[in-house]
C-alpha cells in the first residue's frame, strides 16, 4: 500500500498535449427525433454509442461518427392488459446472447430486449430475468462480480466483491456487506468496481479514501489518500450511530468534505482521480491527475487547450458543473468519454475567435451547420501511458 497525502487545491495546470495523445470531438447529429438534453448514461457497444437521456426518457443510438440511427422510447415498449404500471424506463444495459449484442431495458412490468435497429425482440418477466453483469478480465478465466451471496453450509454471507472463475466454479469473496443496508441508512457517493486495464481495476467503498486494486489473482489495498482536514470525513463517521439517517445533515454543514472516491483509473504513471462531494463549487478541485512517480498533481480545471484539442477545452469545467459533478461518462478501449453542451461549445469557439484554427472535418461541419441548441458534443480522450 502507498499512502498519498494530497491537497487538491495545490494542483497545477498542464496543456492538453502533455496529458493526452489524441482528442476527438464527435458532434451528435441533431434532428427532430434525436434532439435531447444531456448524456445521462453512456455505453459503447457494437460500434455504436448508446445514450440515455433523462429529459426525454429515451435511449438514442448514434454511430461512431455521431450520425443518429434510431431512438427507443416509451412508444416502442411492449405492454399488455395485465401490466400493473405504465411502461417506462430510466436507463438500459446490454447483453450478449449467442455472440449477438442486444439492448436490455428494465421496466416495472418486465424486461424487454431490442436489437441495434430499435426493433423489439422479446420480453421476459422480472423474476425470470437473469442478467450477467460480470466484468471479464482478459486472462479469459476470471470475472468480477459485485453484491453476491456466498453459501457456507446452512449459512449465507453477502459480499460486495467477488473474483469468480467460470471454468472451475471457484470464487473468492471480499468485503462483507448487508444486503439491506440501503433501507437502514443513507449512502452517498460511489461504491463498486471500475476496470482500467485488460487485467486490472479499482474497487472503492462508501465513505472511504482507499483504492483497492483488483487483478485476476487477488484484491489488495493499493493507495490510501490523506486529505486536508477541511475535506475529510470525521473518523467515527461510519461507526457513530448518531450519523445514521442524518448523513445528509452532516454534508450540508460540511460542503467541502469528500464523501469518497469516484471512478479512478491508472494509466501508466498517471492516476486519474475523482473526488466526490454533494455540492458543486466551481473553485473546488475534484478531478485530478496524480503522477505516482513524480508526485506531480494536475487539476482538470487547469488543463489548457492547445492545438491537439483545436484550442477548445476538453471538459466544461468553469462553464458548467457536468464534468466536475459526474466525471467521465465512460472508459472504453483505453479512451475516456465525456461531453458538453452545444451552448458551451459555441461559447468556447467565440473565445478563440482571434485564432486561425483548422478544425477537423466533423467539428468544422458542426460549427457551420449547428447552433447553441444542437445536441451535446462528445469528446474522446486517449491518455498518455507514460
Coordinates of C-alpha atoms in Angstrom, one line a residue:
X1 CA 0.0 0.0 0.0
X2 CA 1.1 3.5 -0.8
X3 CA -0.1 6.4 1.4
X4 CA -0.5 9.6 -0.6
X5 CA -1.1 13.0 1.0
X6 CA -3.0 15.3 -1.3
X7 CA -4.1 18.9 -1.1
X8 CA -6.4 19.2 -4.2
X9 CA -6.3 23.0 -4.2
X10 CA -2.5 22.8 -4.7
X11 CA -2.9 21.1 -8.1
X12 CA -1.5 22.9 -11.0
X13 CA -2.2 23.1 -14.7
X14 CA -0.8 21.5 -17.9
X15 CA -1.5 21.6 -21.6
X16 CA -3.8 19.0 -23.3
X17 CA -0.9 17.5 -25.2
X18 CA 1.0 16.9 -22.0
X19 CA -1.7 14.6 -20.7
X20 CA -3.3 13.1 -23.9
X21 CA -2.1 11.6 -27.1
X22 CA -5.4 12.2 -29.0
X23 CA -8.5 14.3 -28.7
X24 CA -11.5 13.7 -30.9
X25 CA -14.7 15.8 -31.0
X26 CA -17.8 13.9 -32.2
X27 CA -21.0 16.2 -32.6
X28 CA -24.1 14.1 -32.1
X29 CA -26.4 14.7 -35.0
X30 CA -29.4 16.9 -34.3
X31 CA -32.8 16.0 -35.9
X32 CA -36.3 16.5 -34.7
X33 CA -36.3 12.9 -33.5
X34 CA -32.8 12.8 -32.0
X35 CA -32.8 16.1 -30.1
X36 CA -32.0 15.5 -26.4
X37 CA -30.7 17.3 -23.3
X38 CA -27.7 15.7 -21.9
X39 CA -26.0 12.3 -21.5
X40 CA -27.4 10.6 -18.5
X41 CA -25.9 7.2 -19.3
X42 CA -23.4 6.3 -22.0
X43 CA -22.1 3.0 -23.4
X44 CA -20.1 2.0 -26.4
X45 CA -21.4 -1.3 -27.8
X46 CA -21.3 -2.9 -31.2
X47 CA -19.6 0.1 -32.7
X48 CA -22.5 2.3 -31.6
X49 CA -22.9 5.0 -29.0
X50 CA -25.9 4.2 -26.7
X51 CA -27.1 7.3 -24.8
X52 CA -29.9 7.5 -22.3
X53 CA -31.4 11.0 -21.8
X54 CA -33.4 11.6 -18.6
X55 CA -35.2 14.6 -20.0
X56 CA -36.9 12.7 -22.9
X57 CA -36.7 9.3 -21.1
X58 CA -35.3 7.8 -24.3
X59 CA -32.4 5.7 -25.5
X60 CA -30.7 7.2 -28.6
X61 CA -28.3 5.3 -30.8
X62 CA -25.6 7.0 -32.9
X63 CA -22.7 5.6 -34.9
X64 CA -19.1 6.4 -34.1
X65 CA -19.2 9.4 -36.3
X66 CA -22.1 10.9 -34.5
X67 CA -24.8 10.1 -37.1
X68 CA -28.2 9.4 -35.5
X69 CA -29.5 5.9 -36.1
X70 CA -32.6 5.2 -34.0
X71 CA -34.4 6.0 -30.8
X72 CA -36.1 3.7 -28.3
X73 CA -38.6 5.4 -26.1
X74 CA -41.9 4.5 -24.3
X75 CA -43.7 4.3 -27.6
X76 CA -41.6 1.2 -28.5
X77 CA -42.1 -0.6 -25.3
X78 CA -44.4 -3.5 -25.4
X79 CA -47.3 -3.6 -22.9
X80 CA -50.2 -5.8 -22.2
X81 CA -53.5 -5.6 -20.4
X82 CA -52.3 -7.2 -17.2
X83 CA -49.4 -4.8 -16.7
X84 CA -49.7 -3.1 -13.4
X85 CA -47.8 0.1 -14.2
X86 CA -47.2 2.3 -17.2
X87 CA -44.4 1.1 -19.4
X88 CA -41.4 3.4 -18.9
X89 CA -37.7 3.1 -18.2
X90 CA -34.8 5.1 -16.6
X91 CA -31.8 3.5 -18.1
X92 CA -30.5 0.5 -20.0
X93 CA -27.9 -2.2 -20.2
X94 CA -26.7 -4.6 -22.9
X95 CA -26.4 -8.3 -23.1
X96 CA -24.8 -10.8 -25.4
X97 CA -26.7 -13.9 -26.4
X98 CA -25.1 -16.5 -28.7
X99 CA -22.5 -13.9 -29.7
X100 CA -25.0 -11.2 -30.6
X101 CA -25.5 -7.9 -28.7
X102 CA -28.9 -6.8 -27.5
X103 CA -30.2 -3.7 -25.7
X104 CA -31.9 -4.6 -22.4
X105 CA -34.5 -2.3 -20.9
X106 CA -35.9 -2.9 -17.4
X107 CA -39.5 -1.7 -16.9
X108 CA -41.8 -2.0 -13.9
X109 CA -43.6 -4.8 -15.7
X110 CA -40.9 -6.8 -17.4
X111 CA -37.5 -6.8 -19.1
X112 CA -37.5 -6.1 -22.8
X113 CA -34.9 -6.8 -25.5
X114 CA -34.2 -4.7 -28.6
X115 CA -31.7 -5.0 -31.4
X116 CA -29.5 -2.2 -32.5
X117 CA -32.0 -1.1 -35.1
X118 CA -34.5 -0.4 -32.4
X119 CA -36.6 -3.5 -33.1
X120 CA -38.4 -5.2 -30.3
X121 CA -37.2 -8.8 -29.9
X122 CA -38.7 -10.3 -26.7
X123 CA -39.7 -9.7 -23.1
X124 CA -39.3 -11.8 -20.0
X125 CA -40.7 -11.4 -16.5
X126 CA -38.7 -9.6 -13.9
X127 CA -38.5 -12.7 -11.8
X128 CA -37.1 -14.8 -14.7
X129 CA -34.6 -12.2 -15.8
X130 CA -31.0 -13.2 -15.1
X131 CA -28.6 -10.6 -16.3
X132 CA -24.9 -11.4 -16.4
X133 CA -23.3 -8.2 -15.2
X134 CA -19.9 -9.8 -14.6
X135 CA -16.9 -7.9 -15.8
X136 CA -14.4 -10.1 -17.5
X137 CA -10.6 -9.9 -17.4
X138 CA -8.6 -10.6 -20.5
X139 CA -7.0 -13.6 -18.9
X140 CA -10.1 -15.5 -20.1
X141 CA -10.7 -17.2 -16.8
X142 CA -11.7 -14.5 -14.3
X143 CA -14.8 -12.5 -13.8
X144 CA -15.5 -9.7 -11.3
X145 CA -18.9 -9.9 -9.6
X146 CA -20.4 -7.3 -7.2
X147 CA -23.0 -7.8 -4.5
X148 CA -23.0 -11.5 -4.2
X149 CA -24.3 -14.1 -1.7
X150 CA -21.9 -16.9 -0.7
X151 CA -23.3 -20.1 0.9
X152 CA -21.4 -22.0 3.5
X153 CA -23.4 -24.9 4.6
X154 CA -26.7 -23.6 6.0
X155 CA -25.3 -20.1 6.4
X156 CA -25.0 -17.4 3.7
X157 CA -22.9 -14.2 3.7
X158 CA -23.4 -11.2 1.5
X159 CA -20.2 -9.7 -0.1
X160 CA -19.5 -6.5 -2.1
X161 CA -17.0 -8.1 -4.4
X162 CA -16.1 -11.5 -5.8
X163 CA -13.5 -13.0 -8.1
X164 CA -15.2 -15.8 -10.0
X165 CA -13.7 -18.5 -12.3
X166 CA -16.4 -19.9 -14.6
X167 CA -14.5 -22.9 -15.7
X168 CA -13.7 -24.3 -12.2
X169 CA -16.7 -22.6 -10.4
X170 CA -14.1 -21.4 -7.8
X171 CA -14.6 -18.0 -6.2
X172 CA -13.1 -15.7 -3.6
X173 CA -15.2 -13.0 -2.0
X174 CA -14.3 -9.7 -0.3
X175 CA -15.9 -7.1 2.0
X176 CA -18.8 -8.5 4.0
X177 CA -21.9 -6.4 3.4
X178 CA -25.5 -6.0 4.4
X179 CA -27.9 -6.6 1.5
X180 CA -30.5 -4.3 3.2
X181 CA -28.1 -1.5 4.1
X182 CA -29.9 1.0 1.8
X183 CA -33.1 0.6 3.9
X184 CA -31.2 1.2 7.1
X185 CA -29.0 4.2 6.4
X186 CA -28.0 6.9 3.9
X187 CA -25.3 6.0 1.4
X188 CA -23.9 8.8 -0.8
X189 CA -21.3 8.5 -3.4
X190 CA -19.8 5.6 -5.4
X191 CA -19.1 2.1 -4.4
X192 CA -18.0 -0.5 -6.8
X193 CA -15.6 -1.7 -9.4
X194 CA -14.0 0.2 -12.3
X195 CA -11.9 -1.6 -14.9
X196 CA -9.0 0.4 -16.3
X197 CA -6.8 -2.3 -18.0
X198 CA -7.1 -5.7 -19.5
X199 CA -6.4 -7.4 -16.2
X200 CA -6.8 -4.7 -13.6
X201 CA -9.3 -2.4 -12.0
X202 CA -10.0 -0.4 -8.8
X203 CA -12.7 -1.1 -6.1
X204 CA -13.9 1.7 -3.8
X205 CA -16.1 1.7 -0.7
X206 CA -18.6 4.2 0.6
X207 CA -17.1 6.9 2.9
X208 CA -13.6 5.6 2.3
X209 CA -10.4 7.1 0.9
X210 CA -8.8 3.8 -0.2
X211 CA -8.3 2.4 -3.7
X212 CA -8.2 -1.4 -3.8
X213 CA -6.5 -2.9 -6.9
X214 CA -8.3 -5.9 -8.4
X215 CA -6.5 -8.4 -10.6
X216 CA -7.3 -12.0 -11.7
X217 CA -5.3 -13.3 -8.8
X218 CA -6.2 -11.1 -5.8
X219 CA -7.6 -7.9 -4.3
X220 CA -5.1 -5.7 -2.5
X221 CA -5.1 -2.2 -0.9
X222 CA -3.1 -0.1 -3.4
X223 CA -3.5 3.5 -2.4
X224 CA -4.6 5.3 0.8
X225 CA -5.3 9.0 0.5
X226 CA -5.0 11.6 3.2
X227 CA -6.7 14.9 2.5
X228 CA -6.7 18.2 4.4
X229 CA -9.0 18.3 7.5
X230 CA -11.4 20.6 5.7
X231 CA -12.0 17.8 3.1
X232 CA -12.0 14.8 5.4
X233 CA -14.9 12.9 7.0
X234 CA -14.8 12.7 10.8
X235 CA -13.1 9.5 12.0
X236 CA -16.2 8.0 13.6
X237 CA -18.5 8.8 10.6
X238 CA -19.3 5.1 9.9
X239 CA -19.2 3.7 13.5
X240 CA -21.0 6.5 15.4
X241 CA -24.8 5.8 15.4
X242 CA -25.5 9.5 15.7
X243 CA -24.9 9.8 12.0
X244 CA -27.4 7.1 10.9
X245 CA -30.0 8.6 8.6
X246 CA -28.5 12.0 9.3
X247 CA -25.6 11.9 7.0
X248 CA -27.1 14.5 4.6
X249 CA -27.2 17.0 7.5
X250 CA -23.5 16.4 8.0
X251 CA -22.7 17.1 4.4
X252 CA -25.0 20.1 4.4
X253 CA -22.8 21.6 7.1
X254 CA -19.5 20.4 5.7
X255 CA -19.8 21.0 1.9
X256 CA -16.2 20.7 1.1
X257 CA -15.9 17.2 2.6
X258 CA -15.1 14.4 0.2
X259 CA -17.6 11.6 1.0
X260 CA -15.5 9.2 -1.0
X261 CA -13.7 8.4 -4.3
X262 CA -15.4 8.0 -7.6
X263 CA -14.3 6.1 -10.7
X264 CA -10.4 6.1 -10.7
X265 CA -8.0 4.9 -13.3
X266 CA -4.3 4.2 -13.6
X267 CA -2.8 5.0 -17.0
X268 CA 0.9 4.3 -17.0
X269 CA 2.3 6.5 -14.2
X270 CA -0.8 8.8 -14.1
X271 CA -3.5 8.1 -11.6
X272 CA -6.8 9.7 -12.6
X273 CA -8.8 10.6 -9.5
X274 CA -12.4 11.6 -9.0
X275 CA -13.2 13.1 -5.5
X276 CA -16.9 13.1 -4.6
X277 CA -18.8 15.8 -2.8
X278 CA -22.5 16.5 -2.6
X279 CA -22.2 20.1 -3.9
X280 CA -20.8 21.9 -6.8
X281 CA -18.3 24.6 -6.2
X282 CA -16.5 25.9 -9.3
X283 CA -13.4 26.7 -7.3
X284 CA -13.0 23.3 -5.6
X285 CA -10.7 21.0 -7.5
X286 CA -12.1 17.4 -7.5
X287 CA -10.9 15.9 -10.8
X288 CA -7.2 15.3 -10.6
X289 CA -4.3 13.5 -12.1
X290 CA -1.6 12.3 -9.8
X291 CA 1.8 11.1 -11.2
X292 CA 2.8 8.2 -9.0
X293 CA 6.4 8.6 -9.9
X294 CA 7.0 12.3 -9.7
X295 CA 4.1 13.2 -7.2
X296 CA 3.0 15.9 -9.6
X297 CA -0.6 16.9 -9.2
X298 CA -2.7 18.3 -12.0
X299 CA -6.2 19.6 -12.0
X300 CA -8.6 19.1 -14.9
X301 CA -9.9 22.6 -14.3
X302 CA -6.4 23.9 -15.1
X303 CA -5.7 21.9 -18.3
X304 CA -5.1 24.5 -21.0
X305 CA -6.4 23.8 -24.6
X306 CA -3.8 23.6 -27.3
X307 CA -3.5 22.5 -31.0
X308 CA -4.3 18.9 -30.1
X309 CA -7.8 20.0 -28.9
X310 CA -8.2 22.6 -31.7
X311 CA -7.7 25.1 -28.8
X312 CA -11.1 24.1 -27.3
X313 CA -11.4 22.9 -23.7
X314 CA -11.7 19.2 -23.2
X315 CA -14.3 19.5 -20.4
X316 CA -16.9 22.0 -19.4
X317 CA -15.1 22.8 -16.1
X318 CA -15.5 26.5 -15.3
X319 CA -18.5 26.8 -17.6
X320 CA -20.9 24.2 -16.1
X321 CA -21.0 21.5 -13.4
X322 CA -21.5 18.5 -15.6
X323 CA -17.9 17.2 -15.6
X324 CA -17.0 18.3 -12.1
X325 CA -20.1 16.7 -10.8
X326 CA -20.1 13.4 -12.7
X327 CA -16.6 12.9 -14.1
X328 CA -16.2 10.8 -17.3
X329 CA -19.2 9.2 -18.9
X330 CA -17.3 6.1 -19.7
X331 CA -13.9 4.5 -20.2
X332 CA -13.8 2.1 -23.1
X333 CA -10.8 0.5 -25.0
X334 CA -8.3 2.8 -23.4
X335 CA -10.2 6.0 -24.1
X336 CA -12.1 8.4 -21.8
X337 CA -15.5 9.7 -22.9
X338 CA -17.1 13.0 -21.8
X339 CA -19.3 15.7 -23.3
X340 CA -20.5 19.2 -23.1
X341 CA -23.5 21.2 -24.4
X342 CA -23.6 23.0 -27.7
X343 CA -24.1 26.1 -25.7
X344 CA -20.6 25.5 -24.2
X345 CA -19.0 24.5 -27.5
X346 CA -20.1 27.7 -29.3
X347 CA -19.2 29.8 -26.4
X348 CA -15.7 28.3 -26.3
X349 CA -15.4 28.8 -30.1
X350 CA -16.2 32.5 -29.7
X351 CA -13.5 32.9 -27.0
X352 CA -10.8 31.9 -29.6
X353 CA -12.3 33.9 -32.5
X354 CA -8.9 35.6 -32.9
X355 CA -7.1 32.3 -33.6
X356 CA -7.0 30.8 -37.0
X357 CA -8.0 27.2 -36.2
X358 CA -8.1 24.4 -38.7
X359 CA -10.9 22.3 -37.3
X360 CA -11.2 18.6 -38.2
X361 CA -14.0 17.9 -40.7
X362 CA -16.6 16.7 -38.2
X363 CA -16.0 19.8 -36.0
X364 CA -15.9 22.2 -38.9
X365 CA -19.2 21.0 -40.3
X366 CA -20.7 21.1 -36.8
X367 CA -19.8 24.8 -36.3
X368 CA -21.1 25.5 -39.8
X369 CA -24.5 23.8 -39.6
X370 CA -25.2 23.6 -35.8
X371 CA -26.0 26.2 -33.2
X372 CA -26.2 26.6 -29.4
X373 CA -29.4 24.5 -29.2
X374 CA -27.9 21.5 -31.0
X375 CA -27.3 18.2 -29.3
X376 CA -24.3 17.8 -27.0
X377 CA -20.8 17.1 -28.4
X378 CA -18.9 14.0 -27.4
X379 CA -15.2 14.3 -26.5
X380 CA -13.0 11.3 -26.7
X381 CA -9.6 11.4 -25.0
X382 CA -6.8 9.0 -25.4
X383 CA -4.4 9.4 -22.4
X384 CA -0.7 9.0 -22.5
X385 CA 0.6 5.9 -20.8
X386 CA 4.0 7.2 -19.7

